[in-house]
XYZ file of C-alpha atoms in Angstrom:
676
model
C 59.051 89.092 128.575
C 59.551 86.596 131.348
C 62.084 83.826 130.909
C 59.299 81.236 131.149
C 57.335 82.787 128.271
C 60.516 83.222 126.228
C 61.485 79.603 126.816
C 57.999 78.406 125.863
C 58.062 80.370 122.615
C 61.538 79.081 121.773
C 60.427 75.515 122.431
C 57.507 75.972 120.050
C 59.772 77.520 117.425
C 62.237 74.657 117.867
C 59.480 72.072 117.366
C 58.369 73.837 114.207
C 61.935 74.089 112.882
C 62.652 70.470 113.778
C 59.485 69.218 112.077
C 60.366 71.087 108.886
C 63.944 69.804 109.059
C 62.895 66.175 109.563
C 60.348 66.382 106.757
C 62.970 67.690 104.333
C 65.519 65.134 105.523
C 63.030 62.313 104.973
C 62.186 63.651 101.512
C 65.829 63.690 100.479
C 67.145 60.678 102.373
C 64.295 58.425 101.352
C 63.578 59.845 97.926
C 63.670 56.358 96.430
C 61.374 54.849 99.063
C 57.822 54.602 97.781
C 54.831 52.643 98.909
C 53.911 49.614 96.799
C 50.220 48.819 97.072
C 48.274 46.030 95.425
C 51.128 44.929 93.220
C 50.439 42.625 90.279
C 52.437 39.404 90.831
C 54.264 37.663 88.010
C 52.617 34.432 89.078
C 53.550 30.792 88.639
C 52.327 30.257 85.080
C 52.643 32.059 81.736
C 49.706 34.365 81.110
C 48.532 37.452 79.302
C 48.845 40.632 81.370
C 45.267 41.826 81.314
C 44.578 44.900 79.204
C 48.092 45.051 77.749
C 49.995 43.720 74.724
C 52.238 41.693 77.047
C 52.429 37.978 77.662
C 54.188 37.299 80.974
C 56.513 34.296 81.238
C 58.078 33.597 84.650
C 61.774 32.784 84.398
C 61.137 29.278 85.701
C 58.740 28.506 82.826
C 60.736 30.110 80.010
C 61.391 27.915 76.974
C 60.220 27.020 73.497
C 56.827 25.811 74.736
C 55.921 28.989 76.661
C 57.135 31.192 73.795
C 54.836 29.256 71.453
C 52.005 29.859 73.907
C 52.775 33.594 73.806
C 52.660 33.564 70.000
C 49.323 31.764 70.077
C 47.923 34.446 72.439
C 48.506 37.120 69.812
C 50.602 39.269 72.140
C 53.356 41.134 70.330
C 55.621 41.374 73.359
C 56.766 38.902 75.998
C 57.779 40.008 79.470
C 60.277 37.487 80.843
C 60.175 38.170 84.568
C 61.564 36.806 87.828
C 58.986 34.563 89.461
C 58.997 36.392 92.796
C 58.572 39.867 91.312
C 55.587 42.064 90.683
C 54.426 45.169 88.874
C 53.018 48.243 90.559
C 49.499 49.058 89.329
C 50.849 51.869 87.142
C 53.759 49.857 85.662
C 51.929 48.023 82.821
C 50.764 51.289 81.254
C 54.252 52.759 81.515
C 55.773 49.586 80.047
C 53.343 49.789 77.151
C 54.183 53.443 76.543
C 57.875 52.583 76.331
C 57.687 49.573 74.010
C 54.630 49.831 71.765
C 55.536 51.406 68.452
C 59.257 51.172 69.158
C 61.588 49.681 66.575
C 63.512 47.771 69.220
C 63.401 44.000 69.398
C 64.124 43.792 73.099
C 64.326 46.134 76.060
C 65.374 45.822 79.684
C 64.392 48.043 82.581
C 65.532 49.103 86.021
C 63.991 47.639 89.142
C 64.020 47.819 92.927
C 63.279 45.805 96.059
C 60.432 46.109 98.527
C 59.869 45.106 102.132
C 56.979 42.594 102.102
C 54.101 43.574 104.347
C 50.366 43.058 104.438
C 48.741 40.760 101.895
C 50.211 40.094 98.475
C 52.701 42.359 96.755
C 52.704 45.285 99.161
C 55.447 47.082 101.030
C 57.976 49.893 100.923
C 60.104 50.112 97.788
C 63.835 50.637 98.292
C 67.359 49.879 96.982
C 66.883 50.620 93.280
C 68.908 48.599 90.786
C 69.951 51.186 88.220
C 71.572 49.344 85.341
C 74.020 50.353 82.629
C 73.201 50.413 78.942
C 74.010 47.385 76.800
C 77.182 45.743 78.150
C 77.966 42.465 76.349
C 81.133 41.584 78.294
C 79.408 42.299 81.593
C 76.501 40.089 80.553
C 78.853 37.195 79.820
C 80.276 37.596 83.325
C 76.947 37.783 85.129
C 73.266 38.333 84.445
C 73.197 42.068 85.085
C 69.863 42.451 83.223
C 68.027 41.523 86.424
C 64.418 40.416 86.702
C 62.577 42.029 83.782
C 63.208 41.839 80.022
C 60.753 42.656 77.244
C 61.256 40.782 73.958
C 59.230 40.941 70.778
C 57.373 37.668 70.420
C 58.812 37.086 66.951
C 62.368 37.634 68.162
C 61.823 35.304 71.133
C 60.419 32.652 68.776
C 63.517 32.837 66.584
C 65.819 32.559 69.588
C 63.845 29.615 70.973
C 64.292 27.744 67.679
C 68.017 28.535 67.621
C 68.541 27.294 71.167
C 66.428 24.171 70.568
C 68.527 23.268 67.521
C 71.739 23.268 69.536
C 73.114 20.437 71.570
C 72.064 22.075 74.800
C 73.948 20.899 77.905
C 71.812 19.426 80.657
C 72.763 22.319 82.933
C 71.136 24.682 80.446
C 67.774 22.941 80.374
C 65.895 25.195 82.791
C 63.869 28.339 82.439
C 66.361 30.894 83.691
C 69.167 29.337 81.645
C 66.954 29.726 78.574
C 66.469 33.420 79.366
C 70.202 33.942 79.975
C 71.112 32.139 76.753
C 68.514 34.053 74.770
C 69.778 37.398 76.090
C 73.373 36.516 75.218
C 72.220 35.802 71.671
C 70.154 38.980 71.463
C 72.977 41.132 72.827
C 75.417 39.680 70.302
C 73.256 39.344 67.205
C 70.715 42.128 67.434
C 72.138 45.642 67.055
C 68.755 47.135 67.934
C 68.561 46.862 71.711
C 67.850 49.409 74.368
C 67.927 49.957 78.103
C 65.110 52.050 79.522
C 66.268 53.826 82.691
C 62.934 53.481 84.469
C 62.114 51.430 87.588
C 59.197 49.266 86.442
C 59.634 46.011 88.351
C 59.808 45.130 92.039
C 61.106 42.128 93.973
C 60.751 41.302 97.666
C 63.633 41.483 100.119
C 64.199 37.895 101.246
C 67.084 38.353 103.631
C 68.498 41.209 105.678
C 70.179 43.595 103.237
C 73.714 44.829 103.743
C 73.599 48.436 102.587
C 76.123 51.234 102.296
C 73.710 54.142 102.067
C 71.295 52.904 99.416
C 73.995 50.833 97.666
C 73.763 47.139 98.453
C 76.648 44.810 99.200
C 75.455 41.966 96.980
C 77.068 39.294 94.862
C 76.375 39.210 91.114
C 74.036 36.496 89.828
C 74.930 34.062 87.064
C 78.704 34.191 87.418
C 79.406 30.824 89.018
C 80.655 27.482 87.750
C 77.100 26.242 87.113
C 76.732 28.714 84.220
C 79.960 27.875 82.407
C 78.337 25.243 80.148
C 75.690 27.755 79.099
C 78.318 30.376 78.311
C 80.502 27.911 76.424
C 77.489 26.988 74.316
C 77.028 30.647 73.442
C 80.734 31.182 72.679
C 80.761 28.133 70.436
C 77.784 29.508 68.514
C 79.779 32.648 67.639
C 82.994 30.790 66.828
C 84.871 31.418 70.059
C 86.161 29.437 72.987
C 87.513 30.236 76.424
C 89.016 28.543 79.428
C 87.049 29.509 82.508
C 89.035 30.177 85.667
C 87.236 30.353 88.979
C 88.579 33.035 91.298
C 88.344 33.609 95.024
C 85.469 36.044 94.464
C 83.319 33.107 93.292
C 83.114 34.158 89.647
C 84.428 32.253 86.676
C 86.425 34.426 84.268
C 86.845 33.682 80.566
C 90.443 33.465 79.392
C 90.404 33.621 75.616
C 93.039 31.985 73.479
C 96.048 33.840 72.150
C 98.512 33.116 69.371
C 101.629 33.851 71.349
C 101.975 37.367 69.975
C 104.802 39.576 71.149
C 103.696 41.995 73.842
C 105.548 45.280 74.374
C 105.398 46.706 77.903
C 105.984 50.467 77.785
C 106.897 52.244 81.023
C 107.438 56.014 81.417
C 109.785 56.844 84.309
C 112.028 59.616 85.593
C 114.294 59.877 88.658
C 112.771 56.803 90.315
C 115.065 53.897 89.417
C 114.293 52.026 92.636
C 110.558 52.319 92.008
C 111.043 51.184 88.423
C 113.149 48.267 89.622
C 110.244 46.880 91.632
C 107.926 47.107 88.623
C 110.211 45.451 86.069
C 111.391 42.839 88.582
C 107.759 41.831 89.224
C 107.088 41.621 85.470
C 110.157 39.468 84.844
C 109.875 37.274 87.926
C 106.110 36.794 88.230
C 104.773 36.829 84.672
C 104.122 33.449 83.057
C 103.921 34.832 79.506
C 107.227 34.559 77.661
C 107.196 36.589 74.450
C 107.418 40.088 75.844
C 109.717 43.074 75.697
C 110.023 45.963 78.131
C 110.796 49.517 77.028
C 111.465 52.189 79.654
C 111.289 55.794 78.465
C 112.942 58.463 80.606
C 112.255 62.167 80.008
C 115.378 63.467 81.711
C 116.580 61.856 84.939
C 119.629 63.095 86.789
C 122.972 61.599 85.803
C 123.013 59.448 88.924
C 119.516 58.115 88.338
C 120.268 57.581 84.646
C 123.237 55.374 85.567
C 120.958 53.247 87.792
C 118.378 52.906 85.022
C 121.092 51.710 82.660
C 122.339 49.168 85.185
C 118.836 47.785 85.751
C 118.319 47.610 81.986
C 121.018 44.938 81.863
C 119.742 43.136 84.955
C 116.071 43.035 83.910
C 116.486 43.004 80.132
C 114.713 46.171 79.062
C 115.421 48.832 76.451
C 116.149 52.225 77.905
C 115.164 55.332 75.957
C 116.600 58.539 77.393
C 114.861 61.541 75.815
C 115.104 64.715 77.937
C 111.933 66.830 77.705
C 109.199 68.317 79.847
C 106.919 65.704 81.365
C 104.233 64.704 78.879
C 102.818 61.285 79.605
C 101.075 61.046 76.245
C 104.178 61.951 74.267
C 106.348 59.525 76.258
C 103.888 56.688 75.610
C 103.688 57.525 71.911
C 107.465 57.696 71.546
C 107.862 54.350 73.287
C 105.192 52.812 71.041
C 107.139 53.871 67.943
C 110.067 51.794 69.199
C 107.982 48.765 70.138
C 108.203 45.496 68.207
C 105.059 43.914 69.681
C 101.655 43.655 68.077
C 100.109 44.414 71.484
C 101.104 47.231 73.827
C 100.859 47.404 77.611
C 101.165 50.909 79.025
C 102.347 50.452 82.587
C 103.230 52.890 85.356
C 106.622 52.521 86.975
C 104.963 52.509 90.418
C 103.079 49.228 89.898
C 103.721 45.652 90.963
C 102.353 42.444 89.431
C 100.044 40.305 91.597
C 98.448 37.969 89.008
C 101.082 35.747 87.311
C 99.090 35.077 84.107
C 97.993 38.684 83.762
C 99.272 38.975 80.201
C 97.448 35.845 79.030
C 94.164 37.102 80.499
C 94.480 40.608 79.098
C 95.852 39.496 75.737
C 93.017 37.058 75.055
C 90.550 39.852 75.765
C 92.450 42.430 73.709
C 92.480 40.071 70.692
C 88.668 40.123 70.431
C 87.775 42.299 67.431
C 85.316 44.454 69.379
C 87.602 45.085 72.363
C 89.478 48.364 72.682
C 91.457 48.999 75.867
C 91.765 46.312 78.540
C 92.424 47.444 82.100
C 93.453 45.770 85.345
C 92.274 46.149 88.921
C 94.714 48.194 91.001
C 95.100 47.954 94.759
C 96.816 50.195 97.226
C 99.949 48.450 98.533
C 99.745 45.446 100.844
C 95.983 45.220 101.108
C 92.670 44.982 99.293
C 91.698 48.656 99.117
C 90.669 49.460 95.555
C 92.560 52.188 93.735
C 91.060 51.429 90.325
C 88.427 49.098 88.902
C 87.426 51.177 85.914
C 86.716 54.806 85.063
C 83.229 56.283 85.210
C 82.407 59.529 83.432
C 80.144 61.414 85.820
C 78.761 64.841 85.025
C 81.508 66.473 87.080
C 84.187 64.570 85.220
C 85.910 61.168 85.109
C 86.375 59.358 88.422
C 87.665 56.051 89.763
C 84.567 54.450 91.239
C 84.921 52.507 94.532
C 88.211 54.329 95.119
C 89.365 53.389 98.633
C 86.731 50.678 99.171
C 87.690 47.190 100.331
C 87.566 44.564 97.600
C 86.572 41.895 100.136
C 82.898 42.296 99.213
C 80.882 42.876 96.047
C 79.179 46.237 95.587
C 75.875 46.879 93.846
C 75.530 43.397 92.385
C 79.085 42.991 91.143
C 80.464 46.373 90.109
C 83.945 45.234 91.212
C 83.631 41.683 89.895
C 83.907 40.007 86.501
C 84.921 41.344 83.106
C 83.057 44.627 82.937
C 82.412 47.085 80.122
C 83.566 50.569 81.167
C 83.823 53.934 79.482
C 87.518 53.926 80.305
C 90.415 52.312 82.139
C 93.575 53.841 83.539
C 96.815 53.785 81.579
C 98.565 52.805 84.789
C 97.983 49.335 83.326
C 96.309 49.247 79.921
C 96.647 46.734 77.081
C 95.696 47.545 73.504
C 96.263 45.986 70.079
C 98.721 48.001 68.003
C 96.282 48.577 65.136
C 93.587 49.813 67.535
C 96.051 52.104 69.269
C 96.905 53.573 65.883
C 93.241 53.823 64.873
C 92.594 55.933 67.987
C 95.526 58.179 67.108
C 97.633 57.216 70.104
C 97.553 59.211 73.315
C 96.607 62.901 72.892
C 99.769 64.936 73.411
C 97.696 68.034 74.091
C 96.911 66.339 77.425
C 100.315 66.038 79.011
C 99.440 64.912 82.534
C 95.791 64.118 83.265
C 92.860 62.628 81.357
C 95.034 61.386 78.486
C 93.959 57.806 79.143
C 90.311 58.882 79.372
C 90.598 60.761 76.081
C 92.220 57.697 74.504
C 89.380 55.478 75.725
C 86.762 57.948 74.481
C 88.433 57.823 71.058
C 88.244 54.029 71.067
C 84.523 54.109 71.816
C 84.068 56.614 68.998
C 85.770 54.019 66.779
C 83.116 51.487 67.900
C 85.372 49.537 70.277
C 84.492 48.520 73.847
C 86.798 49.127 76.792
C 86.770 46.573 79.597
C 88.196 46.109 83.065
C 89.295 42.611 84.065
C 88.788 42.320 87.800
C 90.762 39.066 87.831
C 93.966 40.849 86.763
C 95.465 42.574 89.779
C 98.369 44.909 90.476
C 99.535 46.971 93.381
C 99.732 50.650 92.489
C 101.827 53.071 94.513
C 99.822 56.009 93.077
C 101.546 58.673 91.031
C 104.982 58.491 92.627
C 106.394 59.591 89.281
C 104.759 63.021 89.240
C 103.086 63.637 92.613
C 99.506 64.446 93.557
C 97.362 66.381 91.078
C 95.552 68.133 93.959
C 98.688 69.145 95.811
C 98.642 72.857 94.979
C 96.638 75.481 93.138
C 98.769 75.329 89.989
C 98.150 71.601 89.630
C 94.443 72.022 90.324
C 94.274 74.666 87.593
C 96.146 72.418 85.171
C 93.717 69.618 85.994
C 90.811 71.924 85.237
C 92.339 73.076 81.954
C 92.935 69.512 80.806
C 89.380 68.549 81.688
C 88.121 71.383 79.489
C 90.305 70.089 76.648
C 88.973 66.566 77.177
C 85.333 67.562 76.747
C 86.069 70.023 73.976
C 87.603 67.138 72.041
C 84.764 64.763 72.935
C 81.575 66.802 73.429
C 79.313 63.745 73.135
C 80.723 62.504 76.441
C 79.736 65.602 78.401
C 77.425 64.241 81.098
C 77.269 60.865 79.356
C 78.570 57.403 80.146
C 76.764 54.449 78.537
C 77.902 52.185 81.361
C 76.709 54.416 84.208
C 73.027 54.997 84.822
C 72.280 58.750 84.918
C 70.073 58.213 87.976
C 73.037 57.029 90.032
C 74.911 59.451 92.239
C 77.085 62.069 90.636
C 78.701 63.215 93.880
C 80.190 60.077 95.394
C 82.627 57.339 94.453
C 80.129 54.579 95.111
C 77.037 53.360 93.235
C 74.298 54.832 95.405
C 71.147 56.109 93.781
C 71.197 59.837 93.183
C 69.785 62.151 95.832
C 67.684 65.306 95.348
C 69.716 68.459 94.774
C 72.802 66.604 93.679
C 74.918 68.891 91.570
C 73.525 67.590 88.267
C 70.007 68.617 89.253
C 70.860 72.041 90.606
C 69.046 74.749 88.647
C 71.460 77.148 87.054
C 71.775 80.606 88.601
C 71.615 82.822 85.515
C 72.148 86.236 87.137
C 73.507 87.794 90.340
C 73.530 91.439 91.397
C 75.837 93.058 93.962
C 74.078 93.573 97.289
C 73.176 97.143 98.174
C 73.173 96.418 101.900
C 76.158 94.243 102.772
C 76.072 92.061 105.925
C 78.504 92.854 108.703
C 80.754 89.809 108.574
C 82.433 90.706 111.871
C 82.967 89.219 114.290
C 83.669 85.753 112.908
C 82.074 83.065 115.053
C 84.109 79.868 115.310
C 81.039 77.895 116.339
C 79.921 78.036 112.714
C 81.919 75.362 110.901
C 82.322 75.886 107.146
C 84.106 73.405 104.897
C 84.478 73.734 101.143
C 84.239 70.557 99.053
C 84.173 72.028 95.560
C 84.826 75.674 94.807
C 85.778 76.134 91.203
C 84.764 76.495 87.621
C 84.080 72.985 86.383
C 83.568 71.515 82.925
C 80.563 69.464 83.973
C 76.943 68.860 83.108
C 76.007 70.726 79.944
C 78.453 73.595 80.446
C 82.222 73.738 80.307
C 82.514 76.899 82.415
C 79.834 76.560 85.084
C 80.749 77.579 88.629
C 80.095 74.847 91.171
C 79.726 75.957 94.766
C 79.532 72.894 97.006
C 80.166 73.379 100.724
C 78.858 72.126 104.032
C 78.216 74.073 107.212
C 76.837 73.399 110.687
C 76.760 75.062 114.095
C 79.065 73.244 116.476
C 77.619 72.345 119.861
C 74.104 73.507 118.960
C 71.187 72.057 116.999
C 71.703 72.914 113.320
C 68.006 72.236 112.681
C 67.384 75.525 114.475
C 69.262 77.500 111.812
C 68.778 78.575 108.231
C 71.851 79.247 106.106
C 72.811 81.831 103.505
C 75.906 81.936 101.301
C 77.718 85.036 100.089
C 80.571 85.571 97.640
C 82.763 88.531 98.576
C 85.266 90.219 96.261
C 86.675 93.274 97.983
C 83.701 95.452 98.921
C 81.386 93.753 96.423
C 79.157 91.005 97.843
C 76.738 88.645 96.073
C 74.138 86.518 97.831
C 73.938 83.136 96.110
C 70.718 81.095 96.277
C 71.727 77.648 97.528
C 70.049 74.336 98.140
C 70.386 72.707 101.530
C 71.006 69.071 100.787
C 71.549 65.752 102.485
C 75.203 64.915 103.156
C 75.579 61.372 104.564
C 79.360 61.757 104.503
C 79.187 64.743 106.842
C 76.762 62.858 109.065
C 79.304 60.052 109.432
C 82.217 62.400 110.239
C 80.379 64.763 112.610
C 78.286 62.092 114.296
C 78.581 63.806 117.703
C 76.926 66.996 116.417
C 73.166 67.497 116.282
C 71.308 67.491 112.972
C 74.140 67.864 110.507
C 72.538 65.593 107.903
C 71.294 68.580 105.861
C 74.556 70.494 106.121
C 75.203 70.583 102.376
C 74.883 73.973 100.664
C 75.149 73.820 96.888
C 74.679 76.103 93.902
C 75.493 76.052 90.228
C 76.211 79.434 88.663
C 76.181 79.813 84.893
C 79.415 80.802 83.239
C 79.897 84.539 82.770
C 77.564 85.545 85.604
C 80.420 86.425 87.969
C 83.392 88.618 87.010
C 86.782 86.935 87.022
C 88.835 87.021 90.190
C 88.979 85.555 93.683
C 85.995 85.393 96.006
C 85.756 84.727 99.709
C 82.931 82.307 100.502
C 80.970 83.398 103.563
C 78.150 81.585 105.344
C 75.503 83.171 107.543
C 73.639 80.990 110.025
C 70.360 82.586 111.158
C 68.747 81.215 114.294
C 65.096 80.306 113.841
C 64.405 80.613 117.560
C 66.259 83.840 118.392
C 67.839 86.861 116.681
C 71.278 85.308 116.615
C 73.332 85.526 113.412
C 76.643 83.707 112.996
C 79.234 84.347 110.282
C 82.273 82.430 109.123
C 84.061 81.829 105.855
C 85.624 78.896 104.047
C 89.396 78.609 104.122
C 89.559 78.165 100.357
C 88.533 80.854 97.914
C 86.539 80.555 94.737
C 88.701 81.434 91.746
C 87.184 82.306 88.390
């Protein structure tokens, strides 16, 4: 075969491979982008949505008069909707399917944006807004419900009468304020509410978006000074009051009253007296709250360190409990709590530093609310605004700190790092709790000595019908686990982390793959709030059987041009299984076009080799790191293997890259091994 013919054939094969690659990349990368054609606009005036049981009221026209008009129309449901939004032609039927016959009095839905084009409500849908389930504290901070709420006409009528009977401030006399006020009432008074995780409303993009992937950098709506009167009116109606403090992020935060209760600050520490000194000095010197005590519990410092702790106890007025034992964070916290005189406890790491002077007042007022469980603080890495913690999210692979390492200078996904936010959990690096609620939850679980004890504690509080919240106006620096090191430092610690995660979900099975404050359609692979992508680990079909290969590939020689990196190689208590094997790697061919290759993955244990069916998936993180390489976007190779399919032991993870334009085969293996 002449070189010209060979080159021509290879060019044709490359075009075919590239077309298939680009089609798959577009399918995965733009899975949320859909065409909106002939949308049904909300319109300027209240009206019946033709052929449905819905009466549509634009936000701007919401009020007692329009609700009465809806009642007169005979419609059983009212759709309160943002004036600029629209419904796709198929949305009304889907809305009807989800509300008609339901026992719920009100429902809210997910939504997205679209790029206006053509005539009317047409364009490309993008940037989905995937909301949490009912979150009363979040709603008081900002109007996270968005642009579409369905309310039974009778319930809306009752709320309209209630609002009309109040001495409504002038600032509240507009349509959107009516909707906001009504939803605050419904969230508080009506235990039968629901969030439907379905995108059934669409709003036009009005200014150039600022995205990170498909997560928008956007400020929350309804959190400013102009909404304080409305919120005070609501608080007054339920017998509460708050002082609203406007912060640099533009939001006003409620600071609830306190009765001057004694607060006990409980700090575990060992062999780090200088670190502890910084923490207690910042508490004593920066805190404006007076009635507090500090208890430091030490599980066995050296004699020299113990002498320093005792000296600082006199200087900074704290009680020092020296109880030698193996490190068990839960047990140390519980022992300190037994010695505490306060009616409220703050569990605080010794590697923290106060930033917000009135942090106790803000957390205490929140913790005093009867429905509040644990109250957490925002933690920064030292000397900057990089977020270390702004709440715990329970993804299907386990609990994570969302927005970990992101700058707090901007607001993500409509305010995820702003306001007082309901969360499934908060870190015990700084956690306040009322004594009686701490006792009701059973204290910290001593079976979890190092990791996930705070998550378990927060799960227990939710099971007791309390809500955990993060206050993004309370800020600390956190020097990150100086007391015990990095959980991912070595294999023994990784195994301990795995074991404790299994214990966590064994104790709380209802939280496996469930977080009421995190939409299941959001990503389960990243620390941000992007919409989930196809073939994320949650959606991987389970491999139920594998057989040893009869003809084993020749893995020699290893080709260094094939780059293989392992992201997750372990048995994980995630999704609906506690012992599933997650294989999550990425591979590309350095210096060549990876679109010209298909990839296979093998697990090798001695002479026994298994070929594992994997999904090739979009990896934007790899794209950002290896930006100089060609077509690495689909470098992800992922599989989920059911527990018990593979025998126990260690496995080498090999990747084969097969050229689609020649007979070339490349082999290389991951540095890490899979251990079962």
